[in-house]
PDB file of C-alpha atoms and ligand atoms in Angstrom:
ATOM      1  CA  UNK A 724      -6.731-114.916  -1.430  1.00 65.00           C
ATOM      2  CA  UNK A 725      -8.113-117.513  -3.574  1.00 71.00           C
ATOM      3  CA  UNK A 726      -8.276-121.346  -1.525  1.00 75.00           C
ATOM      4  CA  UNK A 727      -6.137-122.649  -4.353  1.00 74.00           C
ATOM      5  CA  UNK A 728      -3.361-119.887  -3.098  1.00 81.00           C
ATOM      6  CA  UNK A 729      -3.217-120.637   0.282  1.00 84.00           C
ATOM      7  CA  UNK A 730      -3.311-124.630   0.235  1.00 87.00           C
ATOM      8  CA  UNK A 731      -2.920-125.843  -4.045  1.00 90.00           C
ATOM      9  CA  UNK A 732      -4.902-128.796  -4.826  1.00 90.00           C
ATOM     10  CA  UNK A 733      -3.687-131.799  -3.341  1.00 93.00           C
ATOM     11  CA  UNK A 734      -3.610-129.984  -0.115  1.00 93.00           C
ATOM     12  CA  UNK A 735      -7.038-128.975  -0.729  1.00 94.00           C
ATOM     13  CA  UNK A 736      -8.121-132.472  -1.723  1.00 95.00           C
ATOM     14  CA  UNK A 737      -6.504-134.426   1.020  1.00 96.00           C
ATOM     15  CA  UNK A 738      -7.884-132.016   3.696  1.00 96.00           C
ATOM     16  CA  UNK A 739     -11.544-131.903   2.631  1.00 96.00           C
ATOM     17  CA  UNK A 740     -11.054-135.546   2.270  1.00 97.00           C
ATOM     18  CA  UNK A 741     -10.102-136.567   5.849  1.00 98.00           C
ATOM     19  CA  UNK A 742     -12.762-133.405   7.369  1.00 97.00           C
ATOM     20  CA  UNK A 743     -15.567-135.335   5.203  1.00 98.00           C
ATOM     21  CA  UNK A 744     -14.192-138.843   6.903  1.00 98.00           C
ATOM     22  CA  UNK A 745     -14.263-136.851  10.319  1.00 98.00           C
ATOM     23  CA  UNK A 746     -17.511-135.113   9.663  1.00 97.00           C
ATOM     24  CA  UNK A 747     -19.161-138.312   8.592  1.00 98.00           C
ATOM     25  CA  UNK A 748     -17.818-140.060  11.980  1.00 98.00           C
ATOM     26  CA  UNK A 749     -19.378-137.610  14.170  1.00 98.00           C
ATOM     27  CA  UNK A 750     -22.614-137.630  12.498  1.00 98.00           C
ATOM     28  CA  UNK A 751     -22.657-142.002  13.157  1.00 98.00           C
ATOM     29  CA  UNK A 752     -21.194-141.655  16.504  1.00 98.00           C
ATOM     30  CA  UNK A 753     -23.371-138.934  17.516  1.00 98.00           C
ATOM     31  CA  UNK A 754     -26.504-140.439  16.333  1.00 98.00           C
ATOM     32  CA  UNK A 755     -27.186-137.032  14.051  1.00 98.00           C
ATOM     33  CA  UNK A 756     -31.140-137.751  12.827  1.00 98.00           C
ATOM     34  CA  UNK A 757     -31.686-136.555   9.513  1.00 98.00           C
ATOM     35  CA  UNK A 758     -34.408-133.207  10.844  1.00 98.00           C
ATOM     36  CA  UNK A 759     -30.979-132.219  13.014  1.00 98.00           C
ATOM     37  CA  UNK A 760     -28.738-132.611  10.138  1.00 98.00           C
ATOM     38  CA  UNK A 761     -31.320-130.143   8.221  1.00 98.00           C
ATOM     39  CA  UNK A 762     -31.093-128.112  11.494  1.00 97.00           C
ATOM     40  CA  UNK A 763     -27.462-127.436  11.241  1.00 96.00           C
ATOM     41  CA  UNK A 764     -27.059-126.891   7.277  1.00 97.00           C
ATOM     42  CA  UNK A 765     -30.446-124.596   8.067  1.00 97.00           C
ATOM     43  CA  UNK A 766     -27.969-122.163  10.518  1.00 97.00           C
ATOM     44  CA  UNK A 767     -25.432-122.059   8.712  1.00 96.00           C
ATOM     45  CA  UNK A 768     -27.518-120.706   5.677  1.00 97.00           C
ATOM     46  CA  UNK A 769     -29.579-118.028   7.998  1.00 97.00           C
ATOM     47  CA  UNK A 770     -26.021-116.694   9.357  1.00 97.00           C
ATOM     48  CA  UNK A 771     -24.924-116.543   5.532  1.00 97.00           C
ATOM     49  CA  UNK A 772     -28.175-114.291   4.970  1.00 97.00           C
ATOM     50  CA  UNK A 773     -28.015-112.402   8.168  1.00 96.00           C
ATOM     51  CA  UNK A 774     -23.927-111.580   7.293  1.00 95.00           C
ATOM     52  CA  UNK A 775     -22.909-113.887  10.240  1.00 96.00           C
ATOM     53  CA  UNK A 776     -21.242-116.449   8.457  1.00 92.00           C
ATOM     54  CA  UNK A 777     -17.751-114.742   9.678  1.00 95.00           C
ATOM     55  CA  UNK A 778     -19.026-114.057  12.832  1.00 97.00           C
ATOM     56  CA  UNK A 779     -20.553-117.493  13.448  1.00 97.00           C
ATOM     57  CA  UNK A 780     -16.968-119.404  12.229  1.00 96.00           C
ATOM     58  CA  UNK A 781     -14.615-116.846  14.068  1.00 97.00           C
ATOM     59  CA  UNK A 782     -16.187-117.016  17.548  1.00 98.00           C
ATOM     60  CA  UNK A 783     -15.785-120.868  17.204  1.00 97.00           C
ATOM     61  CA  UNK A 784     -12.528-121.688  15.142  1.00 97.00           C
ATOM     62  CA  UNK A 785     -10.094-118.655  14.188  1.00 98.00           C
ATOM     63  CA  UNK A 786      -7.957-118.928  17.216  1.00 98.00           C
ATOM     64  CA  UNK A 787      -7.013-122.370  17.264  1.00 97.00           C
ATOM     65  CA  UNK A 788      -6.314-121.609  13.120  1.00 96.00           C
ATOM     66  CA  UNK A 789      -4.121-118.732  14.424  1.00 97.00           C
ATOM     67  CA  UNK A 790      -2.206-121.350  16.945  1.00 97.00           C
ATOM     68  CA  UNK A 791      -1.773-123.215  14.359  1.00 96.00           C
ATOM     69  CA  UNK A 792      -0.008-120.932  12.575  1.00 93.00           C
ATOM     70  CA  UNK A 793       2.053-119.298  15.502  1.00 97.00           C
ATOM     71  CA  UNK A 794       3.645-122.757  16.829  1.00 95.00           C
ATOM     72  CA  UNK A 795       6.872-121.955  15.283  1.00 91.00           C
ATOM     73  CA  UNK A 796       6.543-118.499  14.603  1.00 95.00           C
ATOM     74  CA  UNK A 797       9.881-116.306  14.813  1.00 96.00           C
ATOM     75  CA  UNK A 798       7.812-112.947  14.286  1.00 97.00           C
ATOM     76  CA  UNK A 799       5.053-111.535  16.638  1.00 98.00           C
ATOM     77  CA  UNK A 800       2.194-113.953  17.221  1.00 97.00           C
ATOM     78  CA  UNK A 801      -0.616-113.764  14.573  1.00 98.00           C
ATOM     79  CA  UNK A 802      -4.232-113.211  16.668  1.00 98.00           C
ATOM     80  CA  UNK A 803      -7.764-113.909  14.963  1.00 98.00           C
ATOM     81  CA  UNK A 804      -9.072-111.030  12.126  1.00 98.00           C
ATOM     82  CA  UNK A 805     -13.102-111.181  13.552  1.00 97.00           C
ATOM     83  CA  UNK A 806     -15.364-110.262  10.873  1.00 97.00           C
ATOM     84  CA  UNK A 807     -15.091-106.689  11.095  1.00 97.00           C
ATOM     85  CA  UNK A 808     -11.819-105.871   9.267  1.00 98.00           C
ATOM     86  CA  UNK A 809     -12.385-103.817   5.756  1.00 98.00           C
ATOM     87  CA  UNK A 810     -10.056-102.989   3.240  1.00 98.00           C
ATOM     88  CA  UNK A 811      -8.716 -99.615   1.867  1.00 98.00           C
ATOM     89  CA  UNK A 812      -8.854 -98.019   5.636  1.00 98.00           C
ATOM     90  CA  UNK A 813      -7.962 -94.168   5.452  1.00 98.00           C
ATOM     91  CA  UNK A 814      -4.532 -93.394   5.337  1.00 98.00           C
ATOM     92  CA  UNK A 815      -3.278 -91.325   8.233  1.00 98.00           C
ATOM     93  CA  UNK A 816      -0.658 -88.474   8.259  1.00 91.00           C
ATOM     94  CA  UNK A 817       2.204 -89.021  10.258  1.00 77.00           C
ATOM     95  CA  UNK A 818       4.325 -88.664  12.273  1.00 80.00           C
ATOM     96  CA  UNK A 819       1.842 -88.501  14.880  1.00 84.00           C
ATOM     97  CA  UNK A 820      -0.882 -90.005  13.584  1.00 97.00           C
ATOM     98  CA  UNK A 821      -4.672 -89.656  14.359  1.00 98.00           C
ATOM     99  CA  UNK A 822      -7.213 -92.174  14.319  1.00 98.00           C
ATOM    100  CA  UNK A 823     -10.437 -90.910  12.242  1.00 98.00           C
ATOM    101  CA  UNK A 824     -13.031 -89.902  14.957  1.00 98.00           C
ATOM    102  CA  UNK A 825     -16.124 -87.950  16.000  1.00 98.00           C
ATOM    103  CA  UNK A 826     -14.940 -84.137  17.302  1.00 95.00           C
ATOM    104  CA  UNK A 827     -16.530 -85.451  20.005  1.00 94.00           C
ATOM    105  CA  UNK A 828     -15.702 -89.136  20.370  1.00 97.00           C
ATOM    106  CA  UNK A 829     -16.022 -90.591  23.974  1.00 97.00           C
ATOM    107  CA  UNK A 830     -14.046 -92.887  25.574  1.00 97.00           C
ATOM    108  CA  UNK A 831     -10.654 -92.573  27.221  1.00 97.00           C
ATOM    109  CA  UNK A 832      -7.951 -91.562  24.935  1.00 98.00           C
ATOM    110  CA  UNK A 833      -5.251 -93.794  24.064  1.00 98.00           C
ATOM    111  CA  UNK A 834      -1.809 -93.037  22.711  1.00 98.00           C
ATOM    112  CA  UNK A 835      -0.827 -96.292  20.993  1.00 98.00           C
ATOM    113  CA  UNK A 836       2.653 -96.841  20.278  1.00 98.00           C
ATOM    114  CA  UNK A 837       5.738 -99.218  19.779  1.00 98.00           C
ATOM    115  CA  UNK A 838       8.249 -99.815  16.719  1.00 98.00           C
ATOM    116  CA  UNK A 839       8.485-102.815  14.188  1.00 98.00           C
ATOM    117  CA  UNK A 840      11.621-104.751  13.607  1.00 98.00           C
ATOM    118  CA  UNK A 841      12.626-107.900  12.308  1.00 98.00           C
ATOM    119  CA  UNK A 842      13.329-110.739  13.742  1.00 97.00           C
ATOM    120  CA  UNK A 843      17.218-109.484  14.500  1.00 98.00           C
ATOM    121  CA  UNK A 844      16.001-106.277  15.589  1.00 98.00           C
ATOM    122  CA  UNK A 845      16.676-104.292  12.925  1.00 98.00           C
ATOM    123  CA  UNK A 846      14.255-101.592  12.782  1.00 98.00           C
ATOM    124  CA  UNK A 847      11.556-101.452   9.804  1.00 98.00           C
ATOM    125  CA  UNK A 848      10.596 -98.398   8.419  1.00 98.00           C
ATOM    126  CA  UNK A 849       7.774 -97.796   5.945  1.00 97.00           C
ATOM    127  CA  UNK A 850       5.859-100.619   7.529  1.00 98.00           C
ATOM    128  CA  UNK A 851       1.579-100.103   6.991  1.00 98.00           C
ATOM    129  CA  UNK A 852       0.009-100.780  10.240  1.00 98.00           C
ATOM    130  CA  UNK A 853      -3.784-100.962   9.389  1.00 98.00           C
ATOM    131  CA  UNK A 854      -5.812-100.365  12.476  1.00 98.00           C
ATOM    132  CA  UNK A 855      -9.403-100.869  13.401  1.00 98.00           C
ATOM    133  CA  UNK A 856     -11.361-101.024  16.805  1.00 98.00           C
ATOM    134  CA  UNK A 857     -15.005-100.342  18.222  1.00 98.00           C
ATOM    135  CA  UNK A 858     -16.058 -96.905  19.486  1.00 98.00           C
ATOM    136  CA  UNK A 859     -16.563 -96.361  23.503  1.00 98.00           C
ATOM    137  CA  UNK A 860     -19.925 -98.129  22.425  1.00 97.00           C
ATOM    138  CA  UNK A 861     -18.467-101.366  21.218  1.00 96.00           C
ATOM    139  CA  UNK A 862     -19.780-100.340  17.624  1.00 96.00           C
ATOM    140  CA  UNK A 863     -17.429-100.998  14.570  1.00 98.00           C
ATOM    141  CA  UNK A 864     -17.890 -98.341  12.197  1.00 98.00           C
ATOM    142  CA  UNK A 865     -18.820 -99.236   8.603  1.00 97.00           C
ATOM    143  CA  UNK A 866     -20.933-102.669  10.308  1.00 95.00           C
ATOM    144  CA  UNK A 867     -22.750-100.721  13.180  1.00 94.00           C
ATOM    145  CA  UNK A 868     -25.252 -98.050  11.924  1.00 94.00           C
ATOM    146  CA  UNK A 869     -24.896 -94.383  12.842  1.00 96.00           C
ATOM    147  CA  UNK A 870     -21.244 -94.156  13.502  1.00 98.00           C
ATOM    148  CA  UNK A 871     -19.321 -91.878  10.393  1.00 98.00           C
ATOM    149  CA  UNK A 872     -17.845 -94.019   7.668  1.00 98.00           C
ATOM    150  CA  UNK A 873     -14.432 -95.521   8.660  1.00 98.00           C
ATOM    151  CA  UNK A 874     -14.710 -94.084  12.130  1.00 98.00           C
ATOM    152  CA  UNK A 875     -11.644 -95.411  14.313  1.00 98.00           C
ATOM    153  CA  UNK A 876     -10.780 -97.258  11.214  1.00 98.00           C
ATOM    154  CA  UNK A 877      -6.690 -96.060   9.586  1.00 98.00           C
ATOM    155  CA  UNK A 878      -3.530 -97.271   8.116  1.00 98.00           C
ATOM    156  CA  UNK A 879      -0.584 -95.395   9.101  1.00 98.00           C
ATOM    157  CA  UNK A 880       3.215 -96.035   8.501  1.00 98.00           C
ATOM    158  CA  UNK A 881       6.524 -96.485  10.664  1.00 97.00           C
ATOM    159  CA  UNK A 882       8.825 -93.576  10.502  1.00 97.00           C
ATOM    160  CA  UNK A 883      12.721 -93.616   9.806  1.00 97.00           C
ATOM    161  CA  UNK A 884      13.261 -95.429  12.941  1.00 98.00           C
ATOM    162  CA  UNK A 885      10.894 -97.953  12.414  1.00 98.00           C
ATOM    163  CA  UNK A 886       8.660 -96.443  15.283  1.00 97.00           C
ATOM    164  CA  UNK A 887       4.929 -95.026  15.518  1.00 97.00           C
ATOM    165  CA  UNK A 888       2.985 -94.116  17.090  1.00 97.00           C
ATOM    166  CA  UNK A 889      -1.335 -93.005  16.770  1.00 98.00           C
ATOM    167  CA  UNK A 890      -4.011 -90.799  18.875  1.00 98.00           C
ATOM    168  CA  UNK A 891      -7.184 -92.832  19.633  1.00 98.00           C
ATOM    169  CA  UNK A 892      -9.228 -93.978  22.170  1.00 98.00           C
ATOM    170  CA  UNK A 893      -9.945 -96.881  24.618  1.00 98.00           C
ATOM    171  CA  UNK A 894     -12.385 -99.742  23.101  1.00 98.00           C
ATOM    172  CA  UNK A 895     -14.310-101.295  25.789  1.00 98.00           C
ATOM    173  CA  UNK A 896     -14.903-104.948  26.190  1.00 97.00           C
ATOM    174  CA  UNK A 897     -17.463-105.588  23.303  1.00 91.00           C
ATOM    175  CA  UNK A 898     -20.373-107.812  23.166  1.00 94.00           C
ATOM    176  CA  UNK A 899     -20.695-109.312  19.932  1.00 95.00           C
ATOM    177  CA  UNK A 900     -24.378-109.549  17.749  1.00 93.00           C
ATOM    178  CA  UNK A 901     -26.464-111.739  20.290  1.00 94.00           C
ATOM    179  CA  UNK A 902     -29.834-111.496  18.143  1.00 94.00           C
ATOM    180  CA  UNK A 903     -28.601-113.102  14.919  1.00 96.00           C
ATOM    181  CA  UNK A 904     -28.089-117.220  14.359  1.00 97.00           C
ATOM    182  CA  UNK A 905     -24.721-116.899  16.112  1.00 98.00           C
ATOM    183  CA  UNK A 906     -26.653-115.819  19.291  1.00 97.00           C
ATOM    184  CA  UNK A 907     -28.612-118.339  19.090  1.00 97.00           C
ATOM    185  CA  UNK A 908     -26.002-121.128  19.305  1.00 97.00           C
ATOM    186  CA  UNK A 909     -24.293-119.734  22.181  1.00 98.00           C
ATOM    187  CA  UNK A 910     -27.320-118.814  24.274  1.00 98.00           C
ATOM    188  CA  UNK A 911     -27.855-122.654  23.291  1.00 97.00           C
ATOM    189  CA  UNK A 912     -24.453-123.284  25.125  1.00 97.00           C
ATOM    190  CA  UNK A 913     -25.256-121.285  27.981  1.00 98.00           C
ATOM    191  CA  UNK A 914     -22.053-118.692  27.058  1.00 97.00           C
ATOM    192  CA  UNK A 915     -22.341-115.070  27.090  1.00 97.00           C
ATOM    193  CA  UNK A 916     -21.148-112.953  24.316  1.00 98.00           C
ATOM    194  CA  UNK A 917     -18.435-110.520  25.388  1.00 98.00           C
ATOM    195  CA  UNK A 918     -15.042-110.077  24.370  1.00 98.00           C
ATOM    196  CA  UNK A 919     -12.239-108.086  26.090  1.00 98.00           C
ATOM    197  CA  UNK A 920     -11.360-104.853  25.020  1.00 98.00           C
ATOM    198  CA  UNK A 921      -9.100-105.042  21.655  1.00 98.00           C
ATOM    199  CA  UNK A 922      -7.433-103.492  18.912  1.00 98.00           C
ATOM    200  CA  UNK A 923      -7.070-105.031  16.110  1.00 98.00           C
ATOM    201  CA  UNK A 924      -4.484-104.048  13.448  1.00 98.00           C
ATOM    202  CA  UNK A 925      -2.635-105.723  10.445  1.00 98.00           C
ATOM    203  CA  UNK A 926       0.578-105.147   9.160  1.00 98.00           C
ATOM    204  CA  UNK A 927       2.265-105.236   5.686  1.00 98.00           C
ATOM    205  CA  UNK A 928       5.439-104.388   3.779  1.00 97.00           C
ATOM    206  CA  UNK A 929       7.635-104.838   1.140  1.00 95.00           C
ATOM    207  CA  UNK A 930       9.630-108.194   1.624  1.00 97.00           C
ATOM    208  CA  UNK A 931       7.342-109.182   4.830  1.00 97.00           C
ATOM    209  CA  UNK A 932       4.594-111.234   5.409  1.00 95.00           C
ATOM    210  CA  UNK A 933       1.373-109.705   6.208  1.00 97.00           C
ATOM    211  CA  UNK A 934       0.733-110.416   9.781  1.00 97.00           C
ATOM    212  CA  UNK A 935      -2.717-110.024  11.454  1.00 98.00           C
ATOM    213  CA  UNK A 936      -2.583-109.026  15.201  1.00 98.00           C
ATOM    214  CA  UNK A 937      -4.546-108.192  18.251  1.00 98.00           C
ATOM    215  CA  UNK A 938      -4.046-106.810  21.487  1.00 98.00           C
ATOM    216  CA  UNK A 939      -5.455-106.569  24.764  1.00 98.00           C
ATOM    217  CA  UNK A 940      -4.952-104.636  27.976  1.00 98.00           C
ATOM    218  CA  UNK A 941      -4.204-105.819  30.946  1.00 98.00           C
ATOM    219  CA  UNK A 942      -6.482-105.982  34.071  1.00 96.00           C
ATOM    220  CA  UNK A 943      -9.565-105.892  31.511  1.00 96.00           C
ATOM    221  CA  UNK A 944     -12.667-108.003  32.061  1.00 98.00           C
ATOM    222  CA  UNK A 945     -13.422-110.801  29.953  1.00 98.00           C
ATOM    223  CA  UNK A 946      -9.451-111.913  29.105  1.00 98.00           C
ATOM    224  CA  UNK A 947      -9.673-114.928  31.072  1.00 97.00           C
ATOM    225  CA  UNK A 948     -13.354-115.750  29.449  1.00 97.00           C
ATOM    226  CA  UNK A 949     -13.194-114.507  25.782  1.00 98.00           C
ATOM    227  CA  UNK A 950     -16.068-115.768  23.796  1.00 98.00           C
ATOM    228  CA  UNK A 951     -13.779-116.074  20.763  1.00 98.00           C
ATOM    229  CA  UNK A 952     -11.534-117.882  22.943  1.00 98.00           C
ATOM    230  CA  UNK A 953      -8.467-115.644  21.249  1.00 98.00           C
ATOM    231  CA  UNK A 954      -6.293-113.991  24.241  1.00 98.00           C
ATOM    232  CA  UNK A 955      -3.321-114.647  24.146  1.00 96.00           C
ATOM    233  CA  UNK A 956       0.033-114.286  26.083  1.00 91.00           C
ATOM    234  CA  UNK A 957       2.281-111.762  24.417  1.00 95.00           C
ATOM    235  CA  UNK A 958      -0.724-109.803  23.356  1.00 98.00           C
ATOM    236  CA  UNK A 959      -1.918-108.386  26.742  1.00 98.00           C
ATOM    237  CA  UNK A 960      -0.315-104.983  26.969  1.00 98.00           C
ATOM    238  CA  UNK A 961      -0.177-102.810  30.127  1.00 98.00           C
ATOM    239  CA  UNK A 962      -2.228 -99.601  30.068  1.00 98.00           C
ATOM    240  CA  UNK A 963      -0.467 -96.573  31.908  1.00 98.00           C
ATOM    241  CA  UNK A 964      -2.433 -93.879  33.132  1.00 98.00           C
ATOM    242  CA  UNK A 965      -0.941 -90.368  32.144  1.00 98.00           C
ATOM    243  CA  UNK A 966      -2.493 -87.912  34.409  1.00 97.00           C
ATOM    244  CA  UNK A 967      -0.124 -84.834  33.655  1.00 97.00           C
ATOM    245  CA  UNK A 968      -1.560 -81.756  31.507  1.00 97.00           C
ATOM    246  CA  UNK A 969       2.221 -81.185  30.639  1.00 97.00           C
ATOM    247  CA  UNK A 970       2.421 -84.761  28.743  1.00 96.00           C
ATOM    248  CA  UNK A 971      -1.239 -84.609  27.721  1.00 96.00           C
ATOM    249  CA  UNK A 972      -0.684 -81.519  25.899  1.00 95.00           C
ATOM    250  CA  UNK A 973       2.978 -83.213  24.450  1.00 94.00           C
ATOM    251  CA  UNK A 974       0.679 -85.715  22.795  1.00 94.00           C
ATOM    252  CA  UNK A 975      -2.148 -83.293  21.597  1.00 93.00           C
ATOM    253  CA  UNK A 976      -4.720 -84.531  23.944  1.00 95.00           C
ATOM    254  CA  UNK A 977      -6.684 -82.232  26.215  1.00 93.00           C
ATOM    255  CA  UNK A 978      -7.414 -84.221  28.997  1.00 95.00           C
ATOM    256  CA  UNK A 979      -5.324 -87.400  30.978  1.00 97.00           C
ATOM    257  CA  UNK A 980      -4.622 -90.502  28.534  1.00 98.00           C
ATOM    258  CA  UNK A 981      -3.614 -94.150  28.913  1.00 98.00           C
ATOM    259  CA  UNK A 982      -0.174 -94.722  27.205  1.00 98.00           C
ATOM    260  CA  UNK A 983      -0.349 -98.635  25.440  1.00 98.00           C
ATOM    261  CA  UNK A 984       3.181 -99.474  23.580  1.00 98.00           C
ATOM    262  CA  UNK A 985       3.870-102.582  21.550  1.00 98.00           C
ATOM    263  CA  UNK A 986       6.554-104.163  19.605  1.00 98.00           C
ATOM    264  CA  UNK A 987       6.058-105.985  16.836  1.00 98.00           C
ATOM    265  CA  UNK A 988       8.250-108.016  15.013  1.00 98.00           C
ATOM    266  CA  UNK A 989       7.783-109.294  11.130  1.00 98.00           C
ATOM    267  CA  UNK A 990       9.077-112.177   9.428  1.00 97.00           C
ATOM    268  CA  UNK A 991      11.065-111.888   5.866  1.00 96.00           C
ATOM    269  CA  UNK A 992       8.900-113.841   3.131  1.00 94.00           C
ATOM    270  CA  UNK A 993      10.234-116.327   2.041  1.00 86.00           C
ATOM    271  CA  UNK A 994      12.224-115.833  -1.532  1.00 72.00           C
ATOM    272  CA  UNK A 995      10.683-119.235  -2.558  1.00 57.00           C
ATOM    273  CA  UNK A 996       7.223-118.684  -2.987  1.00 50.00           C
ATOM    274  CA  UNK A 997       5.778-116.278  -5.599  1.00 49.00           C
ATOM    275  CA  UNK A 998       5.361-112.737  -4.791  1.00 45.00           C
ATOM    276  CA  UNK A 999       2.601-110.865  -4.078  1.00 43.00           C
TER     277      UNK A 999
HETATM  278  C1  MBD B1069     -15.204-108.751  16.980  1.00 60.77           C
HETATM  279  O1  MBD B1069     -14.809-107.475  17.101  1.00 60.77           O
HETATM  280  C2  MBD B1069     -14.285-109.696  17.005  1.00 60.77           C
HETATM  281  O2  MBD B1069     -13.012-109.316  17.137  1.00 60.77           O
HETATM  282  C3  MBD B1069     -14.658-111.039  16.890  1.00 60.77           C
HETATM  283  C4  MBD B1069     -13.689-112.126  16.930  1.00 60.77           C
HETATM  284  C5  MBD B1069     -15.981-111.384  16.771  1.00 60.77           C
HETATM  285  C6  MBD B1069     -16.922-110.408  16.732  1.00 60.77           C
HETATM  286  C7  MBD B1069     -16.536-109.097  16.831  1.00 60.77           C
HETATM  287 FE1   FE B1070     -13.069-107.013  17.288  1.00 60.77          FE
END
């Protein structure tokens, strides 16, 4: 989306006026010295060229953006993107869908599963959820070399009754890129650099508004210190163990699997503004 989409120019104008006003505060109050002021505008421009730039603004801002947007919300809560997400993901073939994967991907597999409605509860079918999570190594496929292109990366659809469901496995908590400029700043802060175990996923349709979500499980490590600062309540889903070759086999799965459901629920667009 272009910035003149998503604000129009006299939002644009009155916004960048009052963060200049702000920005130009801090640097008085704070006594900024013109070699740090070159020190800052230096790290931004090394995360640009080391592909950080995403990375180095997410960690620090997207959530509160996100909170922003959810005070209000009637639909599911909207989580943070991360720079990871891609466009054009495979698409899957229902009805039980399977994430693109290694023959021999590790990590615990994970059914994932839950239905999308509106905000009545009617159910949606036809609804594009576009998934994407790291590998049992924290690695995101198409960012992270040596992992198959678009590796645990898929769009899938709901079925008739607005449910689905999709065969994948358990992310681990994931330590983002430590070496790069965005490393730097937080090992400057004294902060570590791991976030809980997530999936990330994004979901469109006709009539809707695209919503960006993430969830988490519950009893993971790191939920209560995310370095993105992003958990949220609502998207910390129980994990259920299903240690039963009977239901392993149901699901296609040759060993035990943890069972994650979630239900989202999408908000109408509005008729007013222009379509997309
Ligand atoms: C991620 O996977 C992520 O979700 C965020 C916010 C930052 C770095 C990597
Ligand atoms: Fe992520």
């Amino acid at each position: 989306m272009t910035h003149i989409e998503v604000a129009g120019a006299d939002r644009i104008r009155t916004v960048v006026e009052d963060l200049e006003r702000v920005l130009l505060d801090f640097v008085r109050t704070r006594g900024i010295t013109h070699a740090q002021y070159r020190a800052a505008t230096d790290l931004i421009i090394e995360s640009v060229k080391a592909g950080e730039e995403s990375l180095l603004f997410d960690v620090f801002f997207e959530a509160e953006a996100t909170d922003v947007g959810n005070a209000g919300r009637e639909g599911s809560p909207e989580a943070i993107e991360g720079p990871f997400y891609l466009e054009n993901a495979p698409q899957l073939q229902g009805p039980v869908n399977v994430m693109p994967q290694r023959p021999d991907e590790r990590g615990v597999p994970l059914l994932f599963r839950g239905t999308v409605t509106d905000v009545d509860g009617r159910p949606l079918p036809g609804i594009e959820l576009d998934l994407w999570h790291a590998d049992a190594d924290g690695l995101y496929s198409n960012i992270h070399p040596g992992i198959p292109d678009w590796n645990l990366r898929g769009r899938f659809t709901t079925d008739g009754d607005g449910a689905f469901q999709v065969r994948t496995i358990l992310p681990p908590p994931y330590e983002i890129p430590k070496d790069g400029p965005t490393g730097r700043v937080l090992r400057a802060l004294g902060r570590h650099f791991f976030r809980p175990a997530h999936l990330h996923v994004k979901l469109r349709g006709a009539g809707f508004e695209e919503m960006t979500s993430q969830l988490y499980f519950e009893g993971g490590d790191y939920l209560e210190d995310d370095v993105a600062g992003a958990v949220r309540d609502g998207l910390v889903i129980p994990l259920v163990t299903v240690d039963d070759p009977a239901r392993s086999t149901e699901h296609g799965f040759d060993r035990p699997f943890v069972d994650a459901r979630y239900d989202f629920v999408l908000e109408r667009r509005a008729n007013t503004s222009a379509s997309a």
